[in-house]
Backbone as JSON Lines, residues from 0, in Angstrom:
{"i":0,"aa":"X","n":[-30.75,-29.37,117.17],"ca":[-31.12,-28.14,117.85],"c":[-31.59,-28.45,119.27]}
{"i":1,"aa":"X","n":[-32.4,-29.65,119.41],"ca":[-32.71,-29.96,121.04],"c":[-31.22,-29.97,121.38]}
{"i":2,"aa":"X","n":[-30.36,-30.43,121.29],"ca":[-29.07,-30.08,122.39],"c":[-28.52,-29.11,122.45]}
{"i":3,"aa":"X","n":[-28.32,-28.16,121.73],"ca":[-28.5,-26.87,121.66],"c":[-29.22,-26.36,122.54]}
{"i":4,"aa":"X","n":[-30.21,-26.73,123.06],"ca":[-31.56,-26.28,123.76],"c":[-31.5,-26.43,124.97]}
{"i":5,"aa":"X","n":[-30.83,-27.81,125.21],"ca":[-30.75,-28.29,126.84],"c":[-29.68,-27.68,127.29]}
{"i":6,"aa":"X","n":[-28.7,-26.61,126.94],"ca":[-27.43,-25.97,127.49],"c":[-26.88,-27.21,128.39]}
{"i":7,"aa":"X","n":[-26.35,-28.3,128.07],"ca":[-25.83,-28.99,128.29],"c":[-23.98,-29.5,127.71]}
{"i":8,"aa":"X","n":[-24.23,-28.82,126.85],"ca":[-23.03,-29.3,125.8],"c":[-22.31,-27.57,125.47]}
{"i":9,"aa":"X","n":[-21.3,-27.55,125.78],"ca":[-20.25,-26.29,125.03],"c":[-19.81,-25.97,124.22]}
{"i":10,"aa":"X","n":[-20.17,-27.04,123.05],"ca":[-19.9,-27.07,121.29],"c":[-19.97,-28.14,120.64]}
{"i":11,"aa":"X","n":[-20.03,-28.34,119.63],"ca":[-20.36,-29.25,118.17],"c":[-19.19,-29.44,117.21]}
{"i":12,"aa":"X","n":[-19.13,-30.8,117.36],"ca":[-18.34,-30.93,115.95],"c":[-18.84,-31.31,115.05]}
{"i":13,"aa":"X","n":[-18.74,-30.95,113.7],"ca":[-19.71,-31.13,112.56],"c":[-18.75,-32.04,111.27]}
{"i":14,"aa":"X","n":[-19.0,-33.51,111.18],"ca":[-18.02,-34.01,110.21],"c":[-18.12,-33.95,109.32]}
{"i":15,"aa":"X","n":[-18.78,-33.52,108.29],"ca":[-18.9,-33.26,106.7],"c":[-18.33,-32.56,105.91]}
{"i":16,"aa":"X","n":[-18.81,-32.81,104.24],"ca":[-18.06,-32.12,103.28],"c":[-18.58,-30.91,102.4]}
{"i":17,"aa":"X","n":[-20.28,-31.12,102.79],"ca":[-21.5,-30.64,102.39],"c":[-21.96,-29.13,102.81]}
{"i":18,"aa":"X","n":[-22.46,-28.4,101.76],"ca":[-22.73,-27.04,102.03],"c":[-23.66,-27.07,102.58]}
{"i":19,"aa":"X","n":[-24.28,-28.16,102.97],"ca":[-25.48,-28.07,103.71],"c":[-25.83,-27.38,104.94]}
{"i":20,"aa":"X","n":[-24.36,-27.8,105.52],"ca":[-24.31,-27.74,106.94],"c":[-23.87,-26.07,106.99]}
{"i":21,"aa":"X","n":[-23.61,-25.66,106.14],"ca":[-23.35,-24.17,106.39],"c":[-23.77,-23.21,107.67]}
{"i":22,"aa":"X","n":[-25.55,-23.59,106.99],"ca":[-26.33,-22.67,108.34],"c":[-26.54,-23.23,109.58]}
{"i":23,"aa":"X","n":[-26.46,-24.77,109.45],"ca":[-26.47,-24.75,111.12],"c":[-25.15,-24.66,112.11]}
{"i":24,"aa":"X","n":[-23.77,-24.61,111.39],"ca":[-23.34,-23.9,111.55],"c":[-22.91,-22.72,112.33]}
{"i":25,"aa":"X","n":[-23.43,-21.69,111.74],"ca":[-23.49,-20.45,111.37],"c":[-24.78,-20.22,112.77]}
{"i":26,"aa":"X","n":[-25.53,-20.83,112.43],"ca":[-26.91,-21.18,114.16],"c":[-26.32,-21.39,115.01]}
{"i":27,"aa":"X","n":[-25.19,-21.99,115.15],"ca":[-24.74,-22.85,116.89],"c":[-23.79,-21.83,117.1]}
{"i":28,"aa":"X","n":[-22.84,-21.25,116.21],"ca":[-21.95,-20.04,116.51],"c":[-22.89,-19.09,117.19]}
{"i":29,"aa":"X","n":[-23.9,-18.45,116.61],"ca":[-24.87,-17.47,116.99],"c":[-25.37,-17.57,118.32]}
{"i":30,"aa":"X","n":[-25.12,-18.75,118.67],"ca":[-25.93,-19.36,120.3],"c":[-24.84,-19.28,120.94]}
{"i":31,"aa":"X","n":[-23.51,-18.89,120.61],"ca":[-22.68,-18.93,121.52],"c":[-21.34,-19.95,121.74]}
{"i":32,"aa":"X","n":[-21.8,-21.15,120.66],"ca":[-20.84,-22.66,120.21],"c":[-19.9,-22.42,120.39]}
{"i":33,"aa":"X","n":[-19.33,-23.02,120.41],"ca":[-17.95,-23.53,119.83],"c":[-17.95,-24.8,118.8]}
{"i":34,"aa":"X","n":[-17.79,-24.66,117.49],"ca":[-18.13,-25.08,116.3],"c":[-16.81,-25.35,115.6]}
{"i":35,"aa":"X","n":[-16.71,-26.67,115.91],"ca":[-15.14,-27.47,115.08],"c":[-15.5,-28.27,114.04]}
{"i":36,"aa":"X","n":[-15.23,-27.86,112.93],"ca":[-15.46,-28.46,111.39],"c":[-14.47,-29.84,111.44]}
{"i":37,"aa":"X","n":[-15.18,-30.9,110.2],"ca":[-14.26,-31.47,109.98],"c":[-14.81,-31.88,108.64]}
{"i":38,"aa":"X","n":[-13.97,-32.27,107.75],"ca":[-14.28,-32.56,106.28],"c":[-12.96,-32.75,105.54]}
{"i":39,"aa":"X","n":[-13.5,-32.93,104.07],"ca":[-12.02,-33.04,102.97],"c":[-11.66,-32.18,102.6]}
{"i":40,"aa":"X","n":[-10.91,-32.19,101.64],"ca":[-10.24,-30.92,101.17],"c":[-11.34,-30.21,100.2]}
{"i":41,"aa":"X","n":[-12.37,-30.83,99.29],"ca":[-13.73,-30.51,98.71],"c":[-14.24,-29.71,99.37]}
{"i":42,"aa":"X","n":[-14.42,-29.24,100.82],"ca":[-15.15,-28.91,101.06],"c":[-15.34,-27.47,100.94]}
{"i":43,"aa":"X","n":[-16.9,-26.75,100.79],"ca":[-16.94,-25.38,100.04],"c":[-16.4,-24.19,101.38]}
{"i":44,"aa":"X","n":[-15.83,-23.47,100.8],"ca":[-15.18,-22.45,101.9],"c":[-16.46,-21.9,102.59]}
{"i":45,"aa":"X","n":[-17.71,-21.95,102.25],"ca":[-18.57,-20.89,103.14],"c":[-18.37,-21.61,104.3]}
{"i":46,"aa":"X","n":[-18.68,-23.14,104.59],"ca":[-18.98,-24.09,105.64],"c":[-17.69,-23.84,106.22]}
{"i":47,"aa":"X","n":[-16.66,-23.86,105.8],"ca":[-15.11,-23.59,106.52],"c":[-15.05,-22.51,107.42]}
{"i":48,"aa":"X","n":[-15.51,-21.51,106.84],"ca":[-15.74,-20.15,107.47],"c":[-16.74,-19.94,108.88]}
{"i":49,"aa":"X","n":[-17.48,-20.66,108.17],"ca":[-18.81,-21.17,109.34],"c":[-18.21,-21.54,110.58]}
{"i":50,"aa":"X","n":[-17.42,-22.41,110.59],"ca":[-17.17,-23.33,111.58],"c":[-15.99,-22.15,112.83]}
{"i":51,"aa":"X","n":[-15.61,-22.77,113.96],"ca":[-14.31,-21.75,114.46],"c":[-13.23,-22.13,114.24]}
{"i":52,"aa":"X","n":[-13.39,-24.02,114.03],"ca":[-11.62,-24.2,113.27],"c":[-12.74,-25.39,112.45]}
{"i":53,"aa":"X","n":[-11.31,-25.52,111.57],"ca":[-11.76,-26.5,110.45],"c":[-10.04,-27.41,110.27]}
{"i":54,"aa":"X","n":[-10.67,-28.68,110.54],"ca":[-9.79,-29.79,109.74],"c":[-10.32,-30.49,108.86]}
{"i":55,"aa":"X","n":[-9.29,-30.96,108.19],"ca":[-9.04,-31.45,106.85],"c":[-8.87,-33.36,107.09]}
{"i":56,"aa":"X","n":[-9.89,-33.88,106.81],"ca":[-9.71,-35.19,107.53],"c":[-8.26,-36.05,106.37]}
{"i":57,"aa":"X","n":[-7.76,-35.58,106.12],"ca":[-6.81,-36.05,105.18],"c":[-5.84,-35.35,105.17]}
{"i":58,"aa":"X","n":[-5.52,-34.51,106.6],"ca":[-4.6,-34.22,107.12],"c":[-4.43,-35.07,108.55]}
{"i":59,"aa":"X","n":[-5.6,-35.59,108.7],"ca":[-5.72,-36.46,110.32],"c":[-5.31,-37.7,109.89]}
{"i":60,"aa":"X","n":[-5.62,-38.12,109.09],"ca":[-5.64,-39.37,108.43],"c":[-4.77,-39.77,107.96]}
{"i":61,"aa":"X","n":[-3.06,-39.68,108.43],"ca":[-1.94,-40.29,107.1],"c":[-1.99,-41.53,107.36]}
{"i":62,"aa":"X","n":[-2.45,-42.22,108.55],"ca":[-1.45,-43.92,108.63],"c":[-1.91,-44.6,107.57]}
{"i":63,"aa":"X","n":[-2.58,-44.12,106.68],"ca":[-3.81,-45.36,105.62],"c":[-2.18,-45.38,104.29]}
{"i":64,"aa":"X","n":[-2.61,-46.44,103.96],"ca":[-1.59,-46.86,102.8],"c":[-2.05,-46.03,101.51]}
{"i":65,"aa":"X","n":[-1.18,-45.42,100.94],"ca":[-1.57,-44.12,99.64],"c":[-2.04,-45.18,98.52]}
{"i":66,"aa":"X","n":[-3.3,-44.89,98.04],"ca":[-3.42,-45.19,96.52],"c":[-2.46,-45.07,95.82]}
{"i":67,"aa":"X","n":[-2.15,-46.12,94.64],"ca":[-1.4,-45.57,93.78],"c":[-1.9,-45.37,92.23]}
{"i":68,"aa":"X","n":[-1.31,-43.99,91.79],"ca":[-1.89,-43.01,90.78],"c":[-1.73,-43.18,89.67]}
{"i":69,"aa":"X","n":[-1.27,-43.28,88.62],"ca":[-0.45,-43.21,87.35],"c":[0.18,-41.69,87.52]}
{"i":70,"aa":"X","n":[1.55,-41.76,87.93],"ca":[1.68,-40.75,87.0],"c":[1.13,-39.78,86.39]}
{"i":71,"aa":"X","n":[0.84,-38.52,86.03],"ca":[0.86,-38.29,84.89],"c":[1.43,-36.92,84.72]}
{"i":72,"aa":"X","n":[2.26,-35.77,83.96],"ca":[2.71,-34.64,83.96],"c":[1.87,-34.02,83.95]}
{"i":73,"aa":"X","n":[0.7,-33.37,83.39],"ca":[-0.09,-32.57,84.02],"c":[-0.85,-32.66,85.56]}
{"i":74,"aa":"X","n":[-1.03,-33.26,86.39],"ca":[-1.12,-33.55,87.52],"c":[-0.47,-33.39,88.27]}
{"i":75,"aa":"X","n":[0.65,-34.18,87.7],"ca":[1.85,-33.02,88.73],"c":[2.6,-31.62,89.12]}
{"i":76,"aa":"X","n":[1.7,-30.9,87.6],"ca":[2.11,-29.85,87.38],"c":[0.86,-29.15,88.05]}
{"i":77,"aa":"X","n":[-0.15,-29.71,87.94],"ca":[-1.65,-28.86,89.1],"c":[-0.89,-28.4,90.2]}
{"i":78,"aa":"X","n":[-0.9,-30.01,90.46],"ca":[-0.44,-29.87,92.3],"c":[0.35,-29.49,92.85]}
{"i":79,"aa":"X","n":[2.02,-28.72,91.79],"ca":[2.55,-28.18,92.62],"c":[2.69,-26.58,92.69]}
{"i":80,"aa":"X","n":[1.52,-26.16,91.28],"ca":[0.86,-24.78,91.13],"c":[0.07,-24.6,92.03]}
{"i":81,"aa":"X","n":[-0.86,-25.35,92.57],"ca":[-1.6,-25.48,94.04],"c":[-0.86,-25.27,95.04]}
{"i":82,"aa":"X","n":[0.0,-25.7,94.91],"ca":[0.78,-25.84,96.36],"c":[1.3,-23.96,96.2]}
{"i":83,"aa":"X","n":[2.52,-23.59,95.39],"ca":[2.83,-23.17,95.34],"c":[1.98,-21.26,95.54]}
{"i":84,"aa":"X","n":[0.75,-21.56,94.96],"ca":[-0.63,-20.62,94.93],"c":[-0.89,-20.65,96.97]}
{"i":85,"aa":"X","n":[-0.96,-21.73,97.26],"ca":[-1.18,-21.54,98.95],"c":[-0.2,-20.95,99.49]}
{"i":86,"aa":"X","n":[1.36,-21.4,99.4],"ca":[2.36,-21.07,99.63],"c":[2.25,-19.38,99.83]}
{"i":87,"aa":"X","n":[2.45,-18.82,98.74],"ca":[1.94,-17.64,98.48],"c":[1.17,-16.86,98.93]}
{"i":88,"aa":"X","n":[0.3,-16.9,98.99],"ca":[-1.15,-17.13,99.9],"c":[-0.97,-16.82,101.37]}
{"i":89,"aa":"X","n":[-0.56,-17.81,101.95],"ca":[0.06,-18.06,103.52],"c":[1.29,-16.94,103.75]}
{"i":90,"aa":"X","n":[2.33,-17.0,102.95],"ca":[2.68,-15.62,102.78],"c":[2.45,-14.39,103.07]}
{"i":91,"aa":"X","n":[1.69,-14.43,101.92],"ca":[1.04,-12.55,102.12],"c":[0.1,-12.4,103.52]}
{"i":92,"aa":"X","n":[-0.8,-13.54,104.02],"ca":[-1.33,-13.54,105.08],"c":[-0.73,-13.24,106.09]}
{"i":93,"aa":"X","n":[0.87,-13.84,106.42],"ca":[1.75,-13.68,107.76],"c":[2.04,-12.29,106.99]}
{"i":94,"aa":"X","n":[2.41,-11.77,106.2],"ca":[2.77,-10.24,106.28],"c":[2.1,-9.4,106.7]}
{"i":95,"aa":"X","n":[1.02,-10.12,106.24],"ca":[-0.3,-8.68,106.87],"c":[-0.39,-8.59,107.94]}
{"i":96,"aa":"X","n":[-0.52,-9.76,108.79],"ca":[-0.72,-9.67,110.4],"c":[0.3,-9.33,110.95]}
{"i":97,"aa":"X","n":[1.73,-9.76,110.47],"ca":[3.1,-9.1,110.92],"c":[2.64,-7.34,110.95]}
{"i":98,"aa":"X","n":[2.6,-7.08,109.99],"ca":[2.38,-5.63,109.68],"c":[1.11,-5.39,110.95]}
{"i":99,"aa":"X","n":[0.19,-5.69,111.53],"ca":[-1.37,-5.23,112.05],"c":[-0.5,-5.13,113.65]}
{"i":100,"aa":"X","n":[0.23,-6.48,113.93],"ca":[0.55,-6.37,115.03],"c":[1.58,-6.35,115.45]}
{"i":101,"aa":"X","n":[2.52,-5.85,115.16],"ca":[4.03,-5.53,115.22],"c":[4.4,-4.38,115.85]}
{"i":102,"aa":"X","n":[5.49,-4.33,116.32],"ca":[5.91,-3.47,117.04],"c":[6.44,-2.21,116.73]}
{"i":103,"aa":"X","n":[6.78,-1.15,117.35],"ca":[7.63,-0.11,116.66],"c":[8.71,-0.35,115.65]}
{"i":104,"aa":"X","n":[9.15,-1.9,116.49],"ca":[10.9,-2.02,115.33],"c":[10.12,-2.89,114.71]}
{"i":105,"aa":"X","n":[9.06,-3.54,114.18],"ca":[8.19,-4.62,113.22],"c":[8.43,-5.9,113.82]}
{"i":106,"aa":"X","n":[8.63,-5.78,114.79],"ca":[8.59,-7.41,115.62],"c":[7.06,-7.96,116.0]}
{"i":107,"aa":"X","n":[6.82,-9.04,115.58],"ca":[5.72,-9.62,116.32],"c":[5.35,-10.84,116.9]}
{"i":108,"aa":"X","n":[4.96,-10.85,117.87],"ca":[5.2,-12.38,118.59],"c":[4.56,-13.11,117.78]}
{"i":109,"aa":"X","n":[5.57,-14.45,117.7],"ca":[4.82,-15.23,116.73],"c":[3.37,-16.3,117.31]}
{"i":110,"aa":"X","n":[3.25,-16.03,118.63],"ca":[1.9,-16.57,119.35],"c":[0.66,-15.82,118.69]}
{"i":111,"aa":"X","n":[1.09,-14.61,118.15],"ca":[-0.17,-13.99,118.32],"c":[-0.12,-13.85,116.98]}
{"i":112,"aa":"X","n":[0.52,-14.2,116.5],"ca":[0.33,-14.21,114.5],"c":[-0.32,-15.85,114.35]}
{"i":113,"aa":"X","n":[-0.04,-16.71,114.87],"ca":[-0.73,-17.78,114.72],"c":[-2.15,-17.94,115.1]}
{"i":114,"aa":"X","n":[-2.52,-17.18,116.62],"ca":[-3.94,-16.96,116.85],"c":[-4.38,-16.43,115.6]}
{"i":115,"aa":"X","n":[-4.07,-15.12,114.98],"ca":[-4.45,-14.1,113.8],"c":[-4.73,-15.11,112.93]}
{"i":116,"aa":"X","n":[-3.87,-15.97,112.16],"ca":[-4.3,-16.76,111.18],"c":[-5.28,-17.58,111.38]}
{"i":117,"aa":"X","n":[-5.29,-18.71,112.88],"ca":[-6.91,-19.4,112.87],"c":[-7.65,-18.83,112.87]}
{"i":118,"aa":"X","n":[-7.95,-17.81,113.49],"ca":[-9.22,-16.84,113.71],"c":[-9.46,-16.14,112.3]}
{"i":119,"aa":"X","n":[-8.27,-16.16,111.37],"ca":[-8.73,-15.29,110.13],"c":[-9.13,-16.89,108.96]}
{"i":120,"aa":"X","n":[-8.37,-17.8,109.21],"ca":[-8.51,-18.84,107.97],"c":[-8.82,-20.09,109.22]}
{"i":121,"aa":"X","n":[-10.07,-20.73,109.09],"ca":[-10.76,-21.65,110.31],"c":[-9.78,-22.72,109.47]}
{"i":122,"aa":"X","n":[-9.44,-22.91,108.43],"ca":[-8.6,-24.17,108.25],"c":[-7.09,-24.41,108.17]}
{"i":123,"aa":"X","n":[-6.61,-23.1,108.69],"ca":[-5.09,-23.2,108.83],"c":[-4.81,-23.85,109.56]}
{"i":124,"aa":"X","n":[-3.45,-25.16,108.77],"ca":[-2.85,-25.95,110.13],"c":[-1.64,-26.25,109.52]}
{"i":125,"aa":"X","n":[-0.81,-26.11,110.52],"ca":[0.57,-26.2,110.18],"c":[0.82,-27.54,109.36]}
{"i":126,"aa":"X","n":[-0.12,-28.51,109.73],"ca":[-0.25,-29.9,109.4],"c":[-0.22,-30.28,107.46]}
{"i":127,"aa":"X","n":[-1.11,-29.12,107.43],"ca":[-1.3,-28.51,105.92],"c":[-0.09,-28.92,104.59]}
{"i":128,"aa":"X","n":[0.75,-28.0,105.03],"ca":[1.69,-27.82,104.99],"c":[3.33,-28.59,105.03]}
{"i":129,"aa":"X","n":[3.05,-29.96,105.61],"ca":[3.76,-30.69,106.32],"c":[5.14,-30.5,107.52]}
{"i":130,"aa":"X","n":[4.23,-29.18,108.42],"ca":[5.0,-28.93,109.59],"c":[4.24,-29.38,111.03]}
{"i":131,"aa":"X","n":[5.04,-30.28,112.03],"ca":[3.76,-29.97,112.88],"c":[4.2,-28.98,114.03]}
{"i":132,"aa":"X","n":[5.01,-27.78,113.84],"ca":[4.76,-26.44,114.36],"c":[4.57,-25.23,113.22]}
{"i":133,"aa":"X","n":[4.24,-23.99,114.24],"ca":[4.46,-22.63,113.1],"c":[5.84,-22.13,112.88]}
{"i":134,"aa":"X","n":[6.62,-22.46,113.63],"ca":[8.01,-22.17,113.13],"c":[8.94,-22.58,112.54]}
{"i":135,"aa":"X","n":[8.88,-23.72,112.55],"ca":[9.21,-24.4,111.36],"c":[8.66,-24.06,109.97]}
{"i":136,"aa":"X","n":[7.27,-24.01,109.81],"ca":[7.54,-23.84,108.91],"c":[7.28,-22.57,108.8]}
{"i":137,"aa":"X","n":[7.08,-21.28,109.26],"ca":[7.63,-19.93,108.7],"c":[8.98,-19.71,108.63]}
{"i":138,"aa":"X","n":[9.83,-20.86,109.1],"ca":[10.93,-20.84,108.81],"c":[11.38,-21.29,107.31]}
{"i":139,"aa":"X","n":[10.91,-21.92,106.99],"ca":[11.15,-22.46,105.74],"c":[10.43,-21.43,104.77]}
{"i":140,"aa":"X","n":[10.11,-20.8,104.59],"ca":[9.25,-20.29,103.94],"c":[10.41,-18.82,103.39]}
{"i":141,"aa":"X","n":[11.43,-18.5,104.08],"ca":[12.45,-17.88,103.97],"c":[12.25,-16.55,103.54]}
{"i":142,"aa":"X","n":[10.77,-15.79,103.63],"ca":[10.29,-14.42,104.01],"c":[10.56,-13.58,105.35]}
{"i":143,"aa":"X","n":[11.08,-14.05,106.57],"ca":[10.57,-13.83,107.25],"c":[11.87,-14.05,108.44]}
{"i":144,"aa":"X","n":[12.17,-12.84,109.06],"ca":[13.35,-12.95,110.35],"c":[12.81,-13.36,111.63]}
{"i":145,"aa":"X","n":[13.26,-14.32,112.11],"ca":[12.98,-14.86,113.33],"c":[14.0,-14.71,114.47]}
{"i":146,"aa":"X","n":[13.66,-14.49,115.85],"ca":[14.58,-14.31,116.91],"c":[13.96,-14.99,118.08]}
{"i":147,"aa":"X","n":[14.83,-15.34,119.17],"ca":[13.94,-16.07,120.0],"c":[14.46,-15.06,121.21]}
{"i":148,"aa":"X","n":[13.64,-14.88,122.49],"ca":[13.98,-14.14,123.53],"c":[13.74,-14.87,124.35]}
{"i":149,"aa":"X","n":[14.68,-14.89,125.47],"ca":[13.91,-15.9,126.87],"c":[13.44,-14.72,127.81]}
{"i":150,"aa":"X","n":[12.59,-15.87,128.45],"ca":[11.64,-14.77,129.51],"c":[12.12,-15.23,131.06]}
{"i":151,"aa":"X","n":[11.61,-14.65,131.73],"ca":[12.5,-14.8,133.29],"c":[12.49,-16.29,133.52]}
{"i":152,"aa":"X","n":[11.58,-17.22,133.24],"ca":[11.78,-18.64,133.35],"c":[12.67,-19.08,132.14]}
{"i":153,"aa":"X","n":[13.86,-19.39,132.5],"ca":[14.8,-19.99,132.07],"c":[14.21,-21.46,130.82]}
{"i":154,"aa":"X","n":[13.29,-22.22,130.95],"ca":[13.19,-23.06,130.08],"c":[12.2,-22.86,128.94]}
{"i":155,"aa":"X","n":[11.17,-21.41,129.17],"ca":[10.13,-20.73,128.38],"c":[11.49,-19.34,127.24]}
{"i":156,"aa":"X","n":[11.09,-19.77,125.79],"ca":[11.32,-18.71,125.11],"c":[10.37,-18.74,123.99]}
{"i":157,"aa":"X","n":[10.22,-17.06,123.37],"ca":[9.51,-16.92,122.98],"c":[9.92,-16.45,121.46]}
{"i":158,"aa":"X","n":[9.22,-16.66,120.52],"ca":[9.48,-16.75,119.31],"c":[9.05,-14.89,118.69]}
{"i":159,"aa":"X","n":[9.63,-14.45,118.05],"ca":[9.0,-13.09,117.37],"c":[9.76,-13.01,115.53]}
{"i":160,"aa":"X","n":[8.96,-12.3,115.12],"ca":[8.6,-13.06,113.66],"c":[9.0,-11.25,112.96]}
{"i":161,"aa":"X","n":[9.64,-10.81,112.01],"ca":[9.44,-10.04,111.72],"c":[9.62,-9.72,109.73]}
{"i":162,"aa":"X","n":[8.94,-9.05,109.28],"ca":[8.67,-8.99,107.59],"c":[9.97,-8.39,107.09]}
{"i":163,"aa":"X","n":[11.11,-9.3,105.98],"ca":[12.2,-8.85,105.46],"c":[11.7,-8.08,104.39]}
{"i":164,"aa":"X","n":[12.35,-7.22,104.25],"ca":[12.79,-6.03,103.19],"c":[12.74,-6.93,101.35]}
């Protein structure tokens, strides 16, 4: 909180996994922060929420050599009900914001559906997922019509995202 105090600093990054950190947090936002989470995948959604973005240090982290697991069929069957439950999830999320900010014909830039999702889920990352853009993988995700438009600068185009039938 003394650095907080000395208005010296423009935000906090907070590395933990712990609900502890929830409220201070939730304190440095209130002062005005800028408050970047970092933790595992354990970590409890209030503190996620807390924060203005949240990573997943085991999304930062691939170069490390993978443990190896046994096997086993129920495990594999968690994890790809997990997966498949986010999948889903992420889904219905881009529809909704498609739908909030879309256009007369249901077009919506896909810049501003990606702001929508950090600002709505502090731990969305394309990284997640194993894309490292959003169009890719809302491309894959095969909900969803995409078009690209160029803008008067010839090497800038812009992506717009719209909800299939």
């Amino acid at each position: 909180m003394d650095i907080l105090y000395s208005q010296h600093v423009d935000g906090f990054c907070i590395v933990s996994s712990d609900s502890d950190f929830t409220r201070l947090a939730a304190r440095l936002r209130e002062a005005g922060m800028y408050v970047l989470g970092m933790g595992e995948k354990k970590t409890p959604r209030p503190f996620i929420v807390a924060c203005e973005k949240f990573k997943y240090l085991e999304t930062l982290y691939t170069s490390a050599p993978e443990e190896k697991i046994p096997d086993r069929v129920s495990s594999k069957r968690e994890s790809k009900n997990k997966v498949q439950d986010d999948l889903s999830k992420l889904v219905q999320a881009i529809r909704t914001i498609v739908t909030e900010v879309s256009d007369e014909d249901g077009w919506a830039f896909l810049g501003d559906v990606g702001n929508m999702l950090s600002k709505r889920y502090p731990d969305f990352d394309t990284r997640n997922y194993g894309f490292n853009k959003l169009t890719p993988l809302v491309e894959s995700l095969g909900c969803f019509d995409i078009i690209s438009r160029r803008t008067t600068n010839s090497h800038i185009t812009h992506n717009f995202i719209k909800n299939r039938l």
